[in-house]
Coordinates of C-alpha atoms and ligand atoms in Angstrom, one line a residue:
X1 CA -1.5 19.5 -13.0
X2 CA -2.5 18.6 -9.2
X3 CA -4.8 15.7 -8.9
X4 CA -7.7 17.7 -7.2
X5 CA -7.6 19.8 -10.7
X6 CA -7.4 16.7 -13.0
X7 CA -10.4 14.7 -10.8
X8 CA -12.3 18.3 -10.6
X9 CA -11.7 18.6 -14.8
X10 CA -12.9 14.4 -15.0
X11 CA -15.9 14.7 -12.7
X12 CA -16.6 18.1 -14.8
X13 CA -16.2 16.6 -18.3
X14 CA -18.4 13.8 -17.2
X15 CA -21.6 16.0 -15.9
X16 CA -21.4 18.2 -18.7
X17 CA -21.8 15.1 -21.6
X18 CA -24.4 13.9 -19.7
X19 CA -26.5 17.1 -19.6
X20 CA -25.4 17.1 -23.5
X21 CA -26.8 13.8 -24.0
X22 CA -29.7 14.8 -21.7
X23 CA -30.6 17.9 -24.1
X24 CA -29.7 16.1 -27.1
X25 CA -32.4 13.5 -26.0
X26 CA -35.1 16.3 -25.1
X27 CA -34.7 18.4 -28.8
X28 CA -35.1 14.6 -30.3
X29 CA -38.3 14.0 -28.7
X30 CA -39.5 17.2 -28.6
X31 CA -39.1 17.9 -32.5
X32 CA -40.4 14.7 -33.2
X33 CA -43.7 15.0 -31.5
X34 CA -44.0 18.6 -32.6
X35 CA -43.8 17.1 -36.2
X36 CA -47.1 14.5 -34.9
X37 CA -48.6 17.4 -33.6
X38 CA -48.6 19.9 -36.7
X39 CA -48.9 17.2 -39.1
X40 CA -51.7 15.6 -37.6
X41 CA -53.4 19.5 -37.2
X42 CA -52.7 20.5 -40.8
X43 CA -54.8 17.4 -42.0
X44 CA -57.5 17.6 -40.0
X45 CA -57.8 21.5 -40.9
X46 CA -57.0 20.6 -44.9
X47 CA -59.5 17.4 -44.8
X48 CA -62.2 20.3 -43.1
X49 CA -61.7 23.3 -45.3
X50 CA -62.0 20.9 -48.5
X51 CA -65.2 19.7 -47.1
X52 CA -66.3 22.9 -46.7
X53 CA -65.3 24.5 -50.1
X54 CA -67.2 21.5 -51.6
X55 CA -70.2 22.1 -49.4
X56 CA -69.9 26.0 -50.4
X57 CA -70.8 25.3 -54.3
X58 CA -74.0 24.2 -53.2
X59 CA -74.5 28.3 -51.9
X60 CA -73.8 30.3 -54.4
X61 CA -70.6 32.4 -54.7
X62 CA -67.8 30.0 -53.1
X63 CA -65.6 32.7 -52.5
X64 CA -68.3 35.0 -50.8
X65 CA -69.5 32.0 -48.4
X66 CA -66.0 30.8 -47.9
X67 CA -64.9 33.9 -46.8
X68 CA -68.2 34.6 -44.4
X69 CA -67.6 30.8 -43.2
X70 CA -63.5 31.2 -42.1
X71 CA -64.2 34.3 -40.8
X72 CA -66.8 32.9 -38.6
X73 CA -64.1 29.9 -38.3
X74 CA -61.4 32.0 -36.4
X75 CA -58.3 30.5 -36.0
X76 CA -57.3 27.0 -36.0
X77 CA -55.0 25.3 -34.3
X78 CA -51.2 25.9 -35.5
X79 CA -52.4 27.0 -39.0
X80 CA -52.6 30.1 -40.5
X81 CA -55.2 30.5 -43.1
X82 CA -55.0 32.8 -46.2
X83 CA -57.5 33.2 -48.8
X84 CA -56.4 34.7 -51.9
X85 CA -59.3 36.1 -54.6
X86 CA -59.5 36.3 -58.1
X87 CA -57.8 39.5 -58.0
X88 CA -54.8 38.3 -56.9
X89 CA -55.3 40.5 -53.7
X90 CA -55.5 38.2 -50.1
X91 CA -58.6 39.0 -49.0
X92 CA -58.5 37.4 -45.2
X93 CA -55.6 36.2 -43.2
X94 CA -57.1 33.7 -40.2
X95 CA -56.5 35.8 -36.8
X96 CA -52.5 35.2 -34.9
X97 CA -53.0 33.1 -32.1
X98 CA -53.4 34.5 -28.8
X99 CA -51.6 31.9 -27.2
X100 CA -48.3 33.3 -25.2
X101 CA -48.8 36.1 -27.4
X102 CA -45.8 38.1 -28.0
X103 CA -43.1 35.8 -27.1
X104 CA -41.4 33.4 -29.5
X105 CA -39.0 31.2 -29.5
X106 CA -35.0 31.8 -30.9
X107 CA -34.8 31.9 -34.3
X108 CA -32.0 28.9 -34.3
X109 CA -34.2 26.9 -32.4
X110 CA -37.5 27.0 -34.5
X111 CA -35.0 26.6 -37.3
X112 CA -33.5 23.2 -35.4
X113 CA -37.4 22.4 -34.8
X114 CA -39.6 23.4 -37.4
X115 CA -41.3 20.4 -38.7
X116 CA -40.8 20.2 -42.6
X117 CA -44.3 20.5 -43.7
X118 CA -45.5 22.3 -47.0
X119 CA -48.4 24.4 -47.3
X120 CA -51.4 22.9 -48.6
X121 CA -53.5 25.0 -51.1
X122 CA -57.2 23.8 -51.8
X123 CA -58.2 25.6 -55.5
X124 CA -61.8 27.3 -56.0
X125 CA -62.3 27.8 -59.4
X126 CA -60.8 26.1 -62.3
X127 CA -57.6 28.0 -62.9
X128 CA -56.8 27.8 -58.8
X129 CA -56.3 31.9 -58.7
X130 CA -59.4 31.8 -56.0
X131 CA -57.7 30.0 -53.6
X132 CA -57.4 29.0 -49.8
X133 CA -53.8 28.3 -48.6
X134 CA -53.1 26.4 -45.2
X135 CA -49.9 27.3 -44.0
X136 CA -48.6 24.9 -40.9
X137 CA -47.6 26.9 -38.0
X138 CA -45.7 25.3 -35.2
X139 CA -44.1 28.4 -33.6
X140 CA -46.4 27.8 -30.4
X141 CA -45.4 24.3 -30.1
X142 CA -42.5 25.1 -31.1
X143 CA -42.3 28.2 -28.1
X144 CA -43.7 25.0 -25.2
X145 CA -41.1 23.1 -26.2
X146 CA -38.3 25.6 -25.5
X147 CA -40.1 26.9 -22.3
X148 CA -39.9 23.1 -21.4
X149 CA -36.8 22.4 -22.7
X150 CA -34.9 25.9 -21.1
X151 CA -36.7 25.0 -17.5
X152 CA -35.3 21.4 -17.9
X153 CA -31.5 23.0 -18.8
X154 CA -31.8 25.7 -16.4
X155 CA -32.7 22.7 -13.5
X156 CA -29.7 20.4 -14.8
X157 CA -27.0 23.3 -14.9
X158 CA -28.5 24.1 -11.5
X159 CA -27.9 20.7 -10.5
X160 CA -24.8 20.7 -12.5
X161 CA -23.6 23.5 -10.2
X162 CA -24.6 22.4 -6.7
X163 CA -23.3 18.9 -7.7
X164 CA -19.6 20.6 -8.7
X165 CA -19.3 22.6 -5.9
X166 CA -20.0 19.8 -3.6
X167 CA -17.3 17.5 -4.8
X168 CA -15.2 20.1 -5.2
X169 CA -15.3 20.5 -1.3
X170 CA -15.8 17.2 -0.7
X171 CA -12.2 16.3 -2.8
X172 CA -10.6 19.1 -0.8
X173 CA -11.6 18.0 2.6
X174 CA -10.2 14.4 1.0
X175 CA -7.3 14.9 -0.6
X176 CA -5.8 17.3 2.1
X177 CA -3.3 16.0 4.0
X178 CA -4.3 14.7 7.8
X179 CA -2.2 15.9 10.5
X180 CA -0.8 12.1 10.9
X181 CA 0.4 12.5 7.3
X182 CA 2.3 15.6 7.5
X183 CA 3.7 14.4 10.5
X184 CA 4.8 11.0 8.6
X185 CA 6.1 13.3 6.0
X186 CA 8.2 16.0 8.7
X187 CA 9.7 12.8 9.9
X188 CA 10.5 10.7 6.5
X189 CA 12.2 14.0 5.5
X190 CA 14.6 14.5 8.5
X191 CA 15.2 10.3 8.2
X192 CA 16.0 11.2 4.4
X193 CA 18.6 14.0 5.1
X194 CA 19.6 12.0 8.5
X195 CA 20.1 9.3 5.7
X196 CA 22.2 11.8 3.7
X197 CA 24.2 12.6 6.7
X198 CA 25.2 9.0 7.2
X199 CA 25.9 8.5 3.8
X200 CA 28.1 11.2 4.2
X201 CA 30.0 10.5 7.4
X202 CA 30.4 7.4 5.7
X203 CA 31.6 8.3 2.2
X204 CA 34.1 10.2 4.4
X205 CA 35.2 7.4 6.8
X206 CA 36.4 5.8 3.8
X207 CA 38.1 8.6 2.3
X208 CA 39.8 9.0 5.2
X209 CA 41.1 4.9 5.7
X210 CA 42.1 5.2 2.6
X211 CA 44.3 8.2 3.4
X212 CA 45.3 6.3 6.2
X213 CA 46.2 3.3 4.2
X214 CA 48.4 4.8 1.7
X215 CA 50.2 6.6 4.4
X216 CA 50.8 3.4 6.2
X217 CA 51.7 1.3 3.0
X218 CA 54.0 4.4 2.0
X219 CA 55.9 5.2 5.6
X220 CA 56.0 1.3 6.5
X221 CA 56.4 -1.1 2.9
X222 CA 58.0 1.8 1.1
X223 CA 60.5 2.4 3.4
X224 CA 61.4 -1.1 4.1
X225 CA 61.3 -1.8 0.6
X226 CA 64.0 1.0 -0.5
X227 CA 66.2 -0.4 2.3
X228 CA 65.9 -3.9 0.6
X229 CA 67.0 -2.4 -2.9
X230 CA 69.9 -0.2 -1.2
X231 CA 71.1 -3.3 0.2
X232 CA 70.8 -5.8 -2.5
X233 CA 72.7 -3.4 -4.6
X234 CA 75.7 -2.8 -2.3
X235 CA 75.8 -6.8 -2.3
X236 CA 75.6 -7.2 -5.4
X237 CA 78.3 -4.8 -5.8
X238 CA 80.2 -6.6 -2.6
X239 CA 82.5 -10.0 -3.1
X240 CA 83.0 -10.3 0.6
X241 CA 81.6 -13.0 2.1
X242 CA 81.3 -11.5 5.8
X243 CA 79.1 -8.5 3.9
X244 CA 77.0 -11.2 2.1
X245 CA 76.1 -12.9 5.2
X246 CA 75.2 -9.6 7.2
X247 CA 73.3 -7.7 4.2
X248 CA 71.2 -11.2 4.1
X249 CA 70.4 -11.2 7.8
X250 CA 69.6 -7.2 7.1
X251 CA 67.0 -8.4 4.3
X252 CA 65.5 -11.5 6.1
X253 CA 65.2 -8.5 9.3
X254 CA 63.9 -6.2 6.9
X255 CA 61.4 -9.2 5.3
X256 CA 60.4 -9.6 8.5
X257 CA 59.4 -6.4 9.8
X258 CA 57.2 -6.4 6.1
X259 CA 55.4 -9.6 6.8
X260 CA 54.1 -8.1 10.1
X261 CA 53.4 -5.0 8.7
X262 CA 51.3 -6.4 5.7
X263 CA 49.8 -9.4 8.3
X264 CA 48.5 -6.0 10.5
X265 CA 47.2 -4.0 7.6
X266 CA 45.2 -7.1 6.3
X267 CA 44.1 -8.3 9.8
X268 CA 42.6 -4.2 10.1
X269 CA 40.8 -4.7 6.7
X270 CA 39.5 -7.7 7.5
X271 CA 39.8 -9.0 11.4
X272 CA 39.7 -12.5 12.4
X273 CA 36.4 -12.0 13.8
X274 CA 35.6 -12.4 10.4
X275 CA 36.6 -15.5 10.2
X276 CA 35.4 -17.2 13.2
X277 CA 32.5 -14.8 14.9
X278 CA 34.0 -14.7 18.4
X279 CA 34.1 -12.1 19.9
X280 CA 36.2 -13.0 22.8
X281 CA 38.9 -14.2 20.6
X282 CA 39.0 -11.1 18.1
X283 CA 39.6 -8.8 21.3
X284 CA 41.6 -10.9 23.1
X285 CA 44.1 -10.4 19.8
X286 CA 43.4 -6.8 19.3
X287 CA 44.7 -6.4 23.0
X288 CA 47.4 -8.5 22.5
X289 CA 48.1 -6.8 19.1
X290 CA 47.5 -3.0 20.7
X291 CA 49.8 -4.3 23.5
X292 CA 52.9 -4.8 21.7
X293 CA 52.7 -1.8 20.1
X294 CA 52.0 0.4 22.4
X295 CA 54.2 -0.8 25.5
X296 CA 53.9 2.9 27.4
X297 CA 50.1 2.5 27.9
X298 CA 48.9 0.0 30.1
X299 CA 45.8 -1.8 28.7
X300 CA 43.3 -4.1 31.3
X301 CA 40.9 -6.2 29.3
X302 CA 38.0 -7.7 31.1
X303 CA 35.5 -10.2 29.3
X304 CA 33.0 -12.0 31.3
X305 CA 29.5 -14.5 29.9
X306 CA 29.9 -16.3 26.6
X307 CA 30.8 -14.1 23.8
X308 CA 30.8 -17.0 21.3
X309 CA 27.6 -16.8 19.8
X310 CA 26.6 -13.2 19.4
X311 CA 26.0 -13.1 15.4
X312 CA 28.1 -11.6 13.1
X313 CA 26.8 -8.0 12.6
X314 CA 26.8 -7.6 16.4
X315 CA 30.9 -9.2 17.1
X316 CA 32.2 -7.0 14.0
X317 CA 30.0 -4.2 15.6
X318 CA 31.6 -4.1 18.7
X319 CA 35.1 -4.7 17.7
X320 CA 35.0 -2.2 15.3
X321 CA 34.0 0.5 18.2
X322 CA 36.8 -0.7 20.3
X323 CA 39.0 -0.3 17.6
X324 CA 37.9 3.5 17.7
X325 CA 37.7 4.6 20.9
X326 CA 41.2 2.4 21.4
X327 CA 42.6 4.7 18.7
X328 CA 40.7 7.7 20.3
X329 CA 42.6 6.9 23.3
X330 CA 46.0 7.1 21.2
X331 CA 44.4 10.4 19.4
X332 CA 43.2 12.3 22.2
X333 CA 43.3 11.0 25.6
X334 CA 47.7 10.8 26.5
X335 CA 46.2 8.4 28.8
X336 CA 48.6 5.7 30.7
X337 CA 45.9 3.3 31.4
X338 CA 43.0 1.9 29.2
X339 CA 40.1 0.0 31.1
X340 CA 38.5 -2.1 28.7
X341 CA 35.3 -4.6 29.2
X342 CA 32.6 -6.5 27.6
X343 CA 29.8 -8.3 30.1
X344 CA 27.2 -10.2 29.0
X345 CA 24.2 -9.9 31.4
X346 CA 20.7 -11.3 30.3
X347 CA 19.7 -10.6 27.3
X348 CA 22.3 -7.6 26.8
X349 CA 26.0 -6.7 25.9
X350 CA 27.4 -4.2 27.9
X351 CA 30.9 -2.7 26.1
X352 CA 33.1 0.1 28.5
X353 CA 36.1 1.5 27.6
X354 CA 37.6 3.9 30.0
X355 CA 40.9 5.6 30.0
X356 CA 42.7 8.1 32.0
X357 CA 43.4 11.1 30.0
X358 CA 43.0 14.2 30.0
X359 CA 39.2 13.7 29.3
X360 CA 37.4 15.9 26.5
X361 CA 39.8 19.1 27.5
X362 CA 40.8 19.8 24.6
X363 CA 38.7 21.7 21.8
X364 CA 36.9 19.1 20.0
X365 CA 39.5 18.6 17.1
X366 CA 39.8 15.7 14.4
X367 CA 37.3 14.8 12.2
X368 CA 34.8 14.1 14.4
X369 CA 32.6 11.1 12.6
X370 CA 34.0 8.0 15.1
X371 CA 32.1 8.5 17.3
X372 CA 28.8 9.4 15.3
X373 CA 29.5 6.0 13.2
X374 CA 29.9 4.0 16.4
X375 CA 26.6 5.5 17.6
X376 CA 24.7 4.6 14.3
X377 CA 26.2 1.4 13.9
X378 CA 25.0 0.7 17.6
X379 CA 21.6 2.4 16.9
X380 CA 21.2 -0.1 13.8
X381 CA 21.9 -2.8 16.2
X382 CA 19.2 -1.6 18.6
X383 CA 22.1 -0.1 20.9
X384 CA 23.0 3.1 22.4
X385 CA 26.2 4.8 23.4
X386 CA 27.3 7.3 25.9
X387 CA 30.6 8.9 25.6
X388 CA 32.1 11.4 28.2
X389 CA 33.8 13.2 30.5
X390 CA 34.3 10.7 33.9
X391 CA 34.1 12.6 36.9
X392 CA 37.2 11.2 38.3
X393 CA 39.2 12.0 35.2
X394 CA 39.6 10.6 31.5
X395 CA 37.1 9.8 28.8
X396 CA 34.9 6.9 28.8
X397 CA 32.5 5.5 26.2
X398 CA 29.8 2.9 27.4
X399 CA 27.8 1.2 25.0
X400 CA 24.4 -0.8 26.1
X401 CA 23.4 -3.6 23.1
X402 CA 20.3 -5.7 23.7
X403 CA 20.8 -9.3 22.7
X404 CA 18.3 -10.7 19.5
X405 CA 15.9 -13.7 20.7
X406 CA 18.3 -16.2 19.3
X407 CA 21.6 -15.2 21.2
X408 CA 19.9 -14.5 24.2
Ligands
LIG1 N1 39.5 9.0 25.0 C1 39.2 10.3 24.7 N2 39.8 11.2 25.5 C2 39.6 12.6 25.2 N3 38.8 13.0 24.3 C3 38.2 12.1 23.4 C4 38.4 10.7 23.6 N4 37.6 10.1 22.7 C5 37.1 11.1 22.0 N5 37.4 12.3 22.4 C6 36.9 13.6 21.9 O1 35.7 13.4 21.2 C7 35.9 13.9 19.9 C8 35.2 13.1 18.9 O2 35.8 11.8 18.6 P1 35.6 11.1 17.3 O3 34.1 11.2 17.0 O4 36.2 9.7 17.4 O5 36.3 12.0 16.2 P2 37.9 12.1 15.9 O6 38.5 11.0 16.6 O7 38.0 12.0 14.4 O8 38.3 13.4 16.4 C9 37.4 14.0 19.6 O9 37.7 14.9 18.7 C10 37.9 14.3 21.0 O10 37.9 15.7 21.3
LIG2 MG1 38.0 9.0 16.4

């Protein structure tokens, strides 16, 4: 259920138990001074009818005078008169009332209303045959109090409507969305599946160094460590001592070759800069590193201002994009040089790493996430990246950091 609907069905509920309460409140007050009012009359009219029977004796024939005298009486006030003779036979009825003649009131109602009064019969002769009755009639008051009572409803439900459709408008004008909202939303939902996107590249960065790793671990420790076996077992086999000394030099070669190996895997997973968050020393072993291994590509690394004191995220930040666009280079590029250089100016870090390749000639192929990582990792870091084309040939990727209050 929508909150407009659950407020409109509150605001709702509440109005209509007060006009209950309001109309419960009215019938109480109503039927109690319709009981006063009747009562009161049937008294009066029972105290002057007695009065005058008594008063009759002194003429005569009490029912003939009686008679003469109600007639002459008329009607009285929310009583109906009957007088029954000594034939059983009801000689006069006291005229209906000619107030709002016609018109009554529901039958419910007067039933919820009607005062509970009894009729009140006065006797004129000794066995009570002759006899007037006075029969308390509150169907006029009863008639006002339901004009008053359905103008009173008719005003609340009026109000009752009015009121609704007001706040009904009112909590739609309210609860609708501003344009400033459903802008937030627009851009909370494309940071969401931007979000998703990230996650994404992410989850498959490390699917893919994993990959790599295994294929590493396999071609380089597997390898060496076969050879190892092959040659242990051949000397184990062998009870010359020239073999023993060689296959041992093989093994310590072998051993050798492993240590490096494992010493490069573990320095990729986690780089000195780790360690000690200098920037200028984590590069100046990655080149040194890179270097040696790749002797055909020439690599010029220029570092200039004080790298020393740039925080972690933003050292491991950088490194890790050199590290890319180094192994783009190797990927992509069949570059013979690599330019690479980080400047500190004021208050920024400025990281370029140029080669010169072939540039982006060929169809964009591999997996295509470095790139996109670099430029979020930067982003995160208040960075930006550029990565192209140069116009004199090759493939360069420039990144811009600005430098936090602290390492400025
Ligand atoms: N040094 C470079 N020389 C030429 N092309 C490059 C170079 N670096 C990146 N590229 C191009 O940019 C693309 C995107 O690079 P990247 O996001 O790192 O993805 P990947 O290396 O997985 O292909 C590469 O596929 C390649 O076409
Ligand atoms: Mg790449």
């Amino acid at each position: 259920m929508s909150l407009r609907l659950r407020l409109n069905l509150l605001i709702a509920a509440l109005n209509l138990g007060f006009l209950a309460a309001l109309t419960w409140m009215q019938v109480d007050s109503h039927r109690n001074s319709i009981h006063e009012e009747i009562a009161a009359a049937h008294r009066v009219t029972v105290q002057m009818l007695s009065t005058a029977a008594q008063t009759s004796r002194i003429y005569g024939s009490v029912p003939a005078t009686m008679v003469n005298f109600l007639q002459g009486l008329g009607r009285i006030r929310a009583n109906e008169i009957r007088f029954h003779s000594a034939d059983g036979a009801i000689r006069y009825v006291s005229p209906p009332s000619t107030y709002k003649t016609g018109r009554s009131a529901p039958e419910w109602f007067e039933n919820l209303m009607r005062p509970n009064l009894d009729a009140t019969v006065i006797g004129l002769d000794g066995d009570g045959v002759t006899r007037i009755e006075i029969v308390p009639d509150a169907s006029r008051a009863i008639l006002d109090a339901w004009d008053s009572m359905s103008e009173i409803f008719m005003l609340g439900l009026g109000f009752f409507i009015v009121l609704h459709s007001a706040l009904l408008l009112f909590l739609r004008r309210l609860l609708r969305p501003t344009e400033a909202d459903v802008e937030k939303l627009v851009i909370t939902t494309q940071e969401l599946a931007e979000n998703r996107e990230v996650t994404r590249l992410i989850q498959d960065g490390i699917e893919e160094e994993r990959k790599r790793l295994a294929r590493e671990l396999h071609d380089e420790l597997g390898q060496s460590v076969t050879a190892i076996r092959l040659i242990a077992t051949s000397l184990a086999r062998s009870a010359d001592a020239t073999n023993l000394a060689q296959g041992a030099g093989k093994i310590n070669e072998i051993a050798a070759g492993l240590y490096d190996c494992v010493h490069r895997i573990v320095r990729e997973l986690r780089p000195a800069v780790l360690e000690q968050p200098d920037l200028a020393t984590a590069l100046n072993d990655l080149v040194q590193e890179w270097r040696s291994r790749h002797r055909d590509i020439e690599l010029v690394l220029k570092l200039e201002g004080d790298l020393g004191d740039l925080g972690e995220a933003l050292t491991l930040g950088v490194f890790r994009s050199v590290q890319e666009a180094l192994t783009n280079v190797l990927k992509h590029a069949g570059a013979d040089r690599i330019w690479l250089s980080v400047i500190r100016r004021d208050g920024s870090i400025e990281v370029c790493i140029e080669d010169d390749g072939s540039g982006q000639a060929k169809k964009l192929s591999g997996s295509g996430h470095g790139l996109v990582g670099m430029r979020e990792r930067m982003m995160a870091l208040g960075g930006r990246v550029s990565a192209g084309k140069r116009p004199e040939g090759g493939f360069r990727v420039k990144i811009e950091l600005p430098l936090s209050g602290e390492s400025r």
